[in-house]
Amino acid sequence: MSKIGFVGTGAIAEAICTGLCTGPAPPDSVVLSPRSAERSARLAAAHDSCTVATDNQSVVDGADIIFVCVLPAQLDNVLSSLTFRPEQTIVSLVSTSTLPGVASCSKLPASQVFKMICLPPVAMHRGTCLLVPKGNATIKTMCDSLGGTVECDTEDALRALMVTTCLMGPFYNILKTQRNWLARKGVPTASASYFIGRTY
């Protein structure tokens, strides 16, 4: 696989990095942003292919595909401060980003800019990645290795799919409420958790 870089190393970046590095075709190398230092160091210690860069420009310099995982308010400033090579590809994990906005700030062609949304289970190859636009076999293969991919025709379709993830919290709370009720009725917590999980 290609050389991968992560600009920003939050929880989602860690999940993607872990999933890719433990998947069937791990990256040749992964360059991690020094933020957050503890998380980057943990990934570098866990995976031989991972190294921690001195700064974000070093991440860009050492990668072919760059996953951008910064906070929405930081996106424009971070991208505008970096110099990308014309052949590089950006995958934005920033929920509020737009393809035109990322292309404009990075000065890369629109054909090399993607947006991806996923949740932490990708670390265990059990997540589903939302991806827009369609058509990049390399990125789709990476997403598939994380658990699966839904390629979206438009950013509007991706945003609609994102909305459904908001029901995850209430759904898990329903399961927790049932488990706690069973525990109050004398069912051992482990048995209650197992039963509710298997039932749903």
PDB file of C-alpha atoms in Angstrom:
ATOM      1  CA  MET A   1       0.000   0.000   0.000  1.00  0.00           C
ATOM      2  CA  SER A   2       0.975   3.638  -0.216  1.00  0.00           C
ATOM      3  CA  LYS A   3       2.765   5.756   2.330  1.00  0.00           C
ATOM      4  CA  ILE A   4       0.137   7.162   4.678  1.00  0.00           C
ATOM      5  CA  GLY A   5       0.205  10.336   6.750  1.00  0.00           C
ATOM      6  CA  PHE A   6      -2.061  11.654   9.497  1.00  0.00           C
ATOM      7  CA  VAL A   7      -2.358  15.381  10.091  1.00  0.00           C
ATOM      8  CA  GLY A   8      -3.921  15.383  13.529  1.00  0.00           C
ATOM      9  CA  THR A   9      -3.887  12.254  15.679  1.00  0.00           C
ATOM     10  CA  GLY A  10      -7.170  12.138  17.550  1.00  0.00           C
ATOM     11  CA  ALA A  11      -9.385   9.173  18.369  1.00  0.00           C
ATOM     12  CA  ILE A  12     -10.573   8.624  14.783  1.00  0.00           C
ATOM     13  CA  ALA A  13      -7.040   8.901  13.390  1.00  0.00           C
ATOM     14  CA  GLU A  14      -5.906   6.324  15.941  1.00  0.00           C
ATOM     15  CA  ALA A  15      -8.740   3.993  14.961  1.00  0.00           C
ATOM     16  CA  ILE A  16      -7.987   4.281  11.237  1.00  0.00           C
ATOM     17  CA  CYS A  17      -4.245   3.870  11.774  1.00  0.00           C
ATOM     18  CA  THR A  18      -4.772   0.809  13.979  1.00  0.00           C
ATOM     19  CA  GLY A  19      -7.171  -0.751  11.481  1.00  0.00           C
ATOM     20  CA  LEU A  20      -4.855  -0.174   8.526  1.00  0.00           C
ATOM     21  CA  CYS A  21      -1.744  -1.393  10.340  1.00  0.00           C
ATOM     22  CA  THR A  22      -3.433  -4.610  11.492  1.00  0.00           C
ATOM     23  CA  GLY A  23      -5.279  -5.268   8.240  1.00  0.00           C
ATOM     24  CA  PRO A  24      -4.522  -7.666   5.400  1.00  0.00           C
ATOM     25  CA  ALA A  25      -2.328  -5.201   3.475  1.00  0.00           C
ATOM     26  CA  PRO A  26      -0.771  -2.775   5.960  1.00  0.00           C
ATOM     27  CA  PRO A  27       0.786   0.464   4.697  1.00  0.00           C
ATOM     28  CA  ASP A  28       4.494   0.507   3.910  1.00  0.00           C
ATOM     29  CA  SER A  29       4.852   3.457   6.242  1.00  0.00           C
ATOM     30  CA  VAL A  30       2.695   5.716   8.389  1.00  0.00           C
ATOM     31  CA  VAL A  31       3.806   9.210   9.406  1.00  0.00           C
ATOM     32  CA  LEU A  32       1.949  10.628  12.384  1.00  0.00           C
ATOM     33  CA  SER A  33       1.389  14.199  13.464  1.00  0.00           C
ATOM     34  CA  PRO A  34       2.992  14.997  16.818  1.00  0.00           C
ATOM     35  CA  ARG A  35      -0.475  15.988  18.083  1.00  0.00           C
ATOM     36  CA  SER A  36      -1.554  14.371  20.267  1.00  0.00           C
ATOM     37  CA  ALA A  37       1.891  13.334  21.462  1.00  0.00           C
ATOM     38  CA  GLU A  38       0.725  10.534  23.755  1.00  0.00           C
ATOM     39  CA  ARG A  39      -1.505   8.927  21.129  1.00  0.00           C
ATOM     40  CA  SER A  40       1.114   9.254  18.370  1.00  0.00           C
ATOM     41  CA  ALA A  41       3.778   7.708  20.596  1.00  0.00           C
ATOM     42  CA  ARG A  42       1.447   4.841  21.478  1.00  0.00           C
ATOM     43  CA  LEU A  43       0.793   4.088  17.793  1.00  0.00           C
ATOM     44  CA  ALA A  44       4.495   4.279  16.936  1.00  0.00           C
ATOM     45  CA  ALA A  45       5.279   1.844  19.755  1.00  0.00           C
ATOM     46  CA  ALA A  46       2.557  -0.564  18.625  1.00  0.00           C
ATOM     47  CA  HIS A  47       3.316  -0.639  14.885  1.00  0.00           C
ATOM     48  CA  ASP A  48       6.764  -0.868  13.287  1.00  0.00           C
ATOM     49  CA  SER A  49       5.610   1.045  10.208  1.00  0.00           C
ATOM     50  CA  CYS A  50       4.602   4.125  12.250  1.00  0.00           C
ATOM     51  CA  THR A  51       6.847   7.090  12.984  1.00  0.00           C
ATOM     52  CA  VAL A  52       6.085  10.414  14.634  1.00  0.00           C
ATOM     53  CA  ALA A  53       6.942  13.501  12.574  1.00  0.00           C
ATOM     54  CA  THR A  54       8.304  16.726  13.981  1.00  0.00           C
ATOM     55  CA  ASP A  55       5.442  18.756  12.473  1.00  0.00           C
ATOM     56  CA  ASN A  56       2.573  18.569  10.002  1.00  0.00           C
ATOM     57  CA  GLN A  57       4.698  19.563   7.016  1.00  0.00           C
ATOM     58  CA  SER A  58       6.921  16.566   7.737  1.00  0.00           C
ATOM     59  CA  VAL A  59       3.822  14.372   7.655  1.00  0.00           C
ATOM     60  CA  VAL A  60       2.932  15.738   4.223  1.00  0.00           C
ATOM     61  CA  ASP A  61       6.511  15.378   2.973  1.00  0.00           C
ATOM     62  CA  GLY A  62       6.611  11.702   3.961  1.00  0.00           C
ATOM     63  CA  ALA A  63       3.250  10.514   2.638  1.00  0.00           C
ATOM     64  CA  ASP A  64       1.369   9.874  -0.583  1.00  0.00           C
ATOM     65  CA  ILE A  65      -2.088   9.826   0.996  1.00  0.00           C
ATOM     66  CA  ILE A  66      -2.766  12.269   3.832  1.00  0.00           C
ATOM     67  CA  PHE A  67      -5.661  11.778   6.239  1.00  0.00           C
ATOM     68  CA  VAL A  68      -6.647  15.145   7.709  1.00  0.00           C
ATOM     69  CA  CYS A  69      -8.087  14.650  11.195  1.00  0.00           C
ATOM     70  CA  VAL A  70      -8.107  18.084  12.803  1.00  0.00           C
ATOM     71  CA  LEU A  71     -10.909  20.013  14.480  1.00  0.00           C
ATOM     72  CA  PRO A  72     -13.289  21.828  12.115  1.00  0.00           C
ATOM     73  CA  ALA A  73     -12.142  25.267  13.319  1.00  0.00           C
ATOM     74  CA  GLN A  74      -8.522  24.354  12.538  1.00  0.00           C
ATOM     75  CA  LEU A  75      -9.001  22.937   9.048  1.00  0.00           C
ATOM     76  CA  ASP A  76      -8.514  25.996   6.829  1.00  0.00           C
ATOM     77  CA  ASN A  77      -5.493  27.296   8.740  1.00  0.00           C
ATOM     78  CA  VAL A  78      -3.820  23.897   8.886  1.00  0.00           C
ATOM     79  CA  LEU A  79      -4.295  23.110   5.190  1.00  0.00           C
ATOM     80  CA  SER A  80      -3.310  26.605   4.065  1.00  0.00           C
ATOM     81  CA  SER A  81      -0.057  26.372   6.021  1.00  0.00           C
ATOM     82  CA  LEU A  82       1.054  23.163   4.269  1.00  0.00           C
ATOM     83  CA  THR A  83       2.679  22.621   0.890  1.00  0.00           C
ATOM     84  CA  PHE A  84       1.408  19.569  -0.977  1.00  0.00           C
ATOM     85  CA  ARG A  85       2.961  17.827  -3.970  1.00  0.00           C
ATOM     86  CA  PRO A  86       0.757  17.803  -7.084  1.00  0.00           C
ATOM     87  CA  GLU A  87       0.409  14.007  -7.062  1.00  0.00           C
ATOM     88  CA  GLN A  88      -0.698  13.691  -3.439  1.00  0.00           C
ATOM     89  CA  THR A  89      -4.165  12.737  -2.227  1.00  0.00           C
ATOM     90  CA  ILE A  90      -6.043  14.185   0.754  1.00  0.00           C
ATOM     91  CA  VAL A  91      -8.755  12.366   2.667  1.00  0.00           C
ATOM     92  CA  SER A  92     -10.588  14.723   5.019  1.00  0.00           C
ATOM     93  CA  LEU A  93     -12.160  13.233   8.142  1.00  0.00           C
ATOM     94  CA  VAL A  94     -13.407  16.658   9.234  1.00  0.00           C
ATOM     95  CA  SER A  95     -17.176  16.365   9.502  1.00  0.00           C
ATOM     96  CA  THR A  96     -17.904  19.927   8.366  1.00  0.00           C
ATOM     97  CA  SER A  97     -15.383  20.011   5.515  1.00  0.00           C
ATOM     98  CA  THR A  98     -16.415  20.237   1.872  1.00  0.00           C
ATOM     99  CA  LEU A  99     -14.564  18.876  -1.130  1.00  0.00           C
ATOM    100  CA  PRO A 100     -14.260  22.307  -2.799  1.00  0.00           C
ATOM    101  CA  GLY A 101     -13.070  23.864   0.447  1.00  0.00           C
ATOM    102  CA  VAL A 102     -10.360  21.249   1.005  1.00  0.00           C
ATOM    103  CA  ALA A 103      -9.254  21.492  -2.627  1.00  0.00           C
ATOM    104  CA  SER A 104      -9.046  25.281  -2.393  1.00  0.00           C
ATOM    105  CA  CYS A 105      -7.027  25.328   0.838  1.00  0.00           C
ATOM    106  CA  SER A 106      -4.673  22.540  -0.205  1.00  0.00           C
ATOM    107  CA  LYS A 107      -4.329  23.765  -3.799  1.00  0.00           C
ATOM    108  CA  LEU A 108      -4.734  20.186  -5.000  1.00  0.00           C
ATOM    109  CA  PRO A 109      -6.950  19.162  -7.936  1.00  0.00           C
ATOM    110  CA  ALA A 110     -10.500  18.226  -6.970  1.00  0.00           C
ATOM    111  CA  SER A 111      -9.868  14.719  -8.329  1.00  0.00           C
ATOM    112  CA  GLN A 112      -7.342  14.149  -5.516  1.00  0.00           C
ATOM    113  CA  VAL A 113      -9.536  15.307  -2.643  1.00  0.00           C
ATOM    114  CA  PHE A 114     -11.842  12.948  -0.759  1.00  0.00           C
ATOM    115  CA  LYS A 115     -14.027  13.040   2.315  1.00  0.00           C
ATOM    116  CA  MET A 116     -14.429  10.044   4.563  1.00  0.00           C
ATOM    117  CA  ILE A 117     -16.509   9.498   7.677  1.00  0.00           C
ATOM    118  CA  CYS A 118     -16.083   6.509   9.967  1.00  0.00           C
ATOM    119  CA  LEU A 119     -16.454   5.527  13.611  1.00  0.00           C
ATOM    120  CA  PRO A 120     -14.001   3.889  16.065  1.00  0.00           C
ATOM    121  CA  PRO A 121     -14.898   0.239  15.259  1.00  0.00           C
ATOM    122  CA  VAL A 122     -12.728   0.570  12.133  1.00  0.00           C
ATOM    123  CA  ALA A 123      -9.823  -0.152  14.504  1.00  0.00           C
ATOM    124  CA  MET A 124     -11.161  -3.723  14.702  1.00  0.00           C
ATOM    125  CA  HIS A 125     -12.121  -3.913  10.983  1.00  0.00           C
ATOM    126  CA  ARG A 126     -15.780  -3.740  11.963  1.00  0.00           C
ATOM    127  CA  GLY A 127     -16.724  -0.260  10.827  1.00  0.00           C
ATOM    128  CA  THR A 128     -18.316   1.086   7.680  1.00  0.00           C
ATOM    129  CA  CYS A 129     -16.635   4.008   5.958  1.00  0.00           C
ATOM    130  CA  LEU A 130     -18.587   6.649   4.071  1.00  0.00           C
ATOM    131  CA  LEU A 131     -16.582   7.949   1.119  1.00  0.00           C
ATOM    132  CA  VAL A 132     -17.080  10.654  -1.490  1.00  0.00           C
ATOM    133  CA  PRO A 133     -16.413  10.899  -4.407  1.00  0.00           C
ATOM    134  CA  LYS A 134     -16.461   7.431  -5.933  1.00  0.00           C
ATOM    135  CA  GLY A 135     -13.784   5.925  -8.100  1.00  0.00           C
ATOM    136  CA  ASN A 136     -10.446   5.783  -6.272  1.00  0.00           C
ATOM    137  CA  ALA A 137      -9.577   2.088  -6.019  1.00  0.00           C
ATOM    138  CA  THR A 138      -6.720   2.602  -3.551  1.00  0.00           C
ATOM    139  CA  ILE A 139      -8.780   4.533  -1.027  1.00  0.00           C
ATOM    140  CA  LYS A 140     -11.740   2.186  -1.416  1.00  0.00           C
ATOM    141  CA  THR A 141      -9.466  -0.797  -0.754  1.00  0.00           C
ATOM    142  CA  MET A 142      -8.234   0.886   2.427  1.00  0.00           C
ATOM    143  CA  CYS A 143     -11.798   1.602   3.531  1.00  0.00           C
ATOM    144  CA  ASP A 144     -12.862  -1.959   2.733  1.00  0.00           C
ATOM    145  CA  SER A 145     -10.022  -3.270   4.906  1.00  0.00           C
ATOM    146  CA  LEU A 146     -11.473  -1.264   7.806  1.00  0.00           C
ATOM    147  CA  GLY A 147     -14.784  -3.106   7.562  1.00  0.00           C
ATOM    148  CA  GLY A 148     -16.571  -1.880   4.458  1.00  0.00           C
ATOM    149  CA  THR A 149     -17.329   1.125   2.311  1.00  0.00           C
ATOM    150  CA  VAL A 150     -20.362   3.036   1.123  1.00  0.00           C
ATOM    151  CA  GLU A 151     -19.252   5.202  -1.798  1.00  0.00           C
ATOM    152  CA  CYS A 152     -21.523   8.217  -2.075  1.00  0.00           C
ATOM    153  CA  ASP A 153     -22.584   9.923  -5.279  1.00  0.00           C
ATOM    154  CA  THR A 154     -22.631  13.363  -3.640  1.00  0.00           C
ATOM    155  CA  GLU A 155     -21.645  15.147  -0.463  1.00  0.00           C
ATOM    156  CA  ASP A 156     -25.366  15.579   0.254  1.00  0.00           C
ATOM    157  CA  ALA A 157     -25.747  11.790   0.279  1.00  0.00           C
ATOM    158  CA  LEU A 158     -22.789  11.462   2.647  1.00  0.00           C
ATOM    159  CA  ARG A 159     -24.254  14.074   4.988  1.00  0.00           C
ATOM    160  CA  ALA A 160     -27.602  12.249   5.013  1.00  0.00           C
ATOM    161  CA  LEU A 161     -25.864   8.990   5.927  1.00  0.00           C
ATOM    162  CA  MET A 162     -23.945  10.792   8.685  1.00  0.00           C
ATOM    163  CA  VAL A 163     -27.211  11.864  10.310  1.00  0.00           C
ATOM    164  CA  THR A 164     -28.223   8.251  10.950  1.00  0.00           C
ATOM    165  CA  THR A 165     -25.204   7.769  13.220  1.00  0.00           C
ATOM    166  CA  CYS A 166     -26.832  10.194  15.667  1.00  0.00           C
ATOM    167  CA  LEU A 167     -29.220   7.405  16.635  1.00  0.00           C
ATOM    168  CA  MET A 168     -26.335   5.312  17.958  1.00  0.00           C
ATOM    169  CA  GLY A 169     -26.348   7.016  21.364  1.00  0.00           C
ATOM    170  CA  PRO A 170     -30.075   6.463  22.038  1.00  0.00           C
ATOM    171  CA  PHE A 171     -29.814   2.897  20.741  1.00  0.00           C
ATOM    172  CA  TYR A 172     -26.934   2.030  23.083  1.00  0.00           C
ATOM    173  CA  ASN A 173     -28.785   3.715  25.941  1.00  0.00           C
ATOM    174  CA  ILE A 174     -31.753   1.430  25.312  1.00  0.00           C
ATOM    175  CA  LEU A 175     -29.435  -1.585  25.584  1.00  0.00           C
ATOM    176  CA  LYS A 176     -27.812  -0.194  28.745  1.00  0.00           C
ATOM    177  CA  THR A 177     -31.213   0.480  30.317  1.00  0.00           C
ATOM    178  CA  GLN A 178     -32.346  -3.085  29.634  1.00  0.00           C
ATOM    179  CA  ARG A 179     -29.088  -4.522  30.979  1.00  0.00           C
ATOM    180  CA  ASN A 180     -29.361  -2.456  34.159  1.00  0.00           C
ATOM    181  CA  TRP A 181     -32.991  -3.503  34.626  1.00  0.00           C
ATOM    182  CA  LEU A 182     -32.024  -7.159  34.318  1.00  0.00           C
ATOM    183  CA  ALA A 183     -29.209  -6.633  36.820  1.00  0.00           C
ATOM    184  CA  ARG A 184     -31.688  -5.117  39.296  1.00  0.00           C
ATOM    185  CA  LYS A 185     -33.821  -8.246  38.818  1.00  0.00           C
ATOM    186  CA  GLY A 186     -30.880 -10.367  39.927  1.00  0.00           C
ATOM    187  CA  VAL A 187     -29.434 -11.390  36.558  1.00  0.00           C
ATOM    188  CA  PRO A 188     -25.600 -11.275  36.666  1.00  0.00           C
ATOM    189  CA  THR A 189     -24.355  -8.239  34.731  1.00  0.00           C
ATOM    190  CA  ALA A 190     -22.168 -10.333  32.415  1.00  0.00           C
ATOM    191  CA  SER A 191     -25.123 -12.582  31.522  1.00  0.00           C
ATOM    192  CA  ALA A 192     -27.415  -9.593  31.017  1.00  0.00           C
ATOM    193  CA  SER A 193     -24.859  -7.864  28.759  1.00  0.00           C
ATOM    194  CA  TYR A 194     -24.307 -11.033  26.734  1.00  0.00           C
ATOM    195  CA  PHE A 195     -28.023 -11.672  26.297  1.00  0.00           C
ATOM    196  CA  ILE A 196     -28.921  -8.102  25.330  1.00  0.00           C
ATOM    197  CA  GLY A 197     -25.970  -7.825  22.948  1.00  0.00           C
ATOM    198  CA  ARG A 198     -26.788 -11.115  21.232  1.00  0.00           C
ATOM    199  CA  THR A 199     -30.483 -10.284  21.069  1.00  0.00           C
ATOM    200  CA  TYR A 200     -29.902  -6.998  19.268  1.00  0.00           C
TER     201      TYR A 200
END
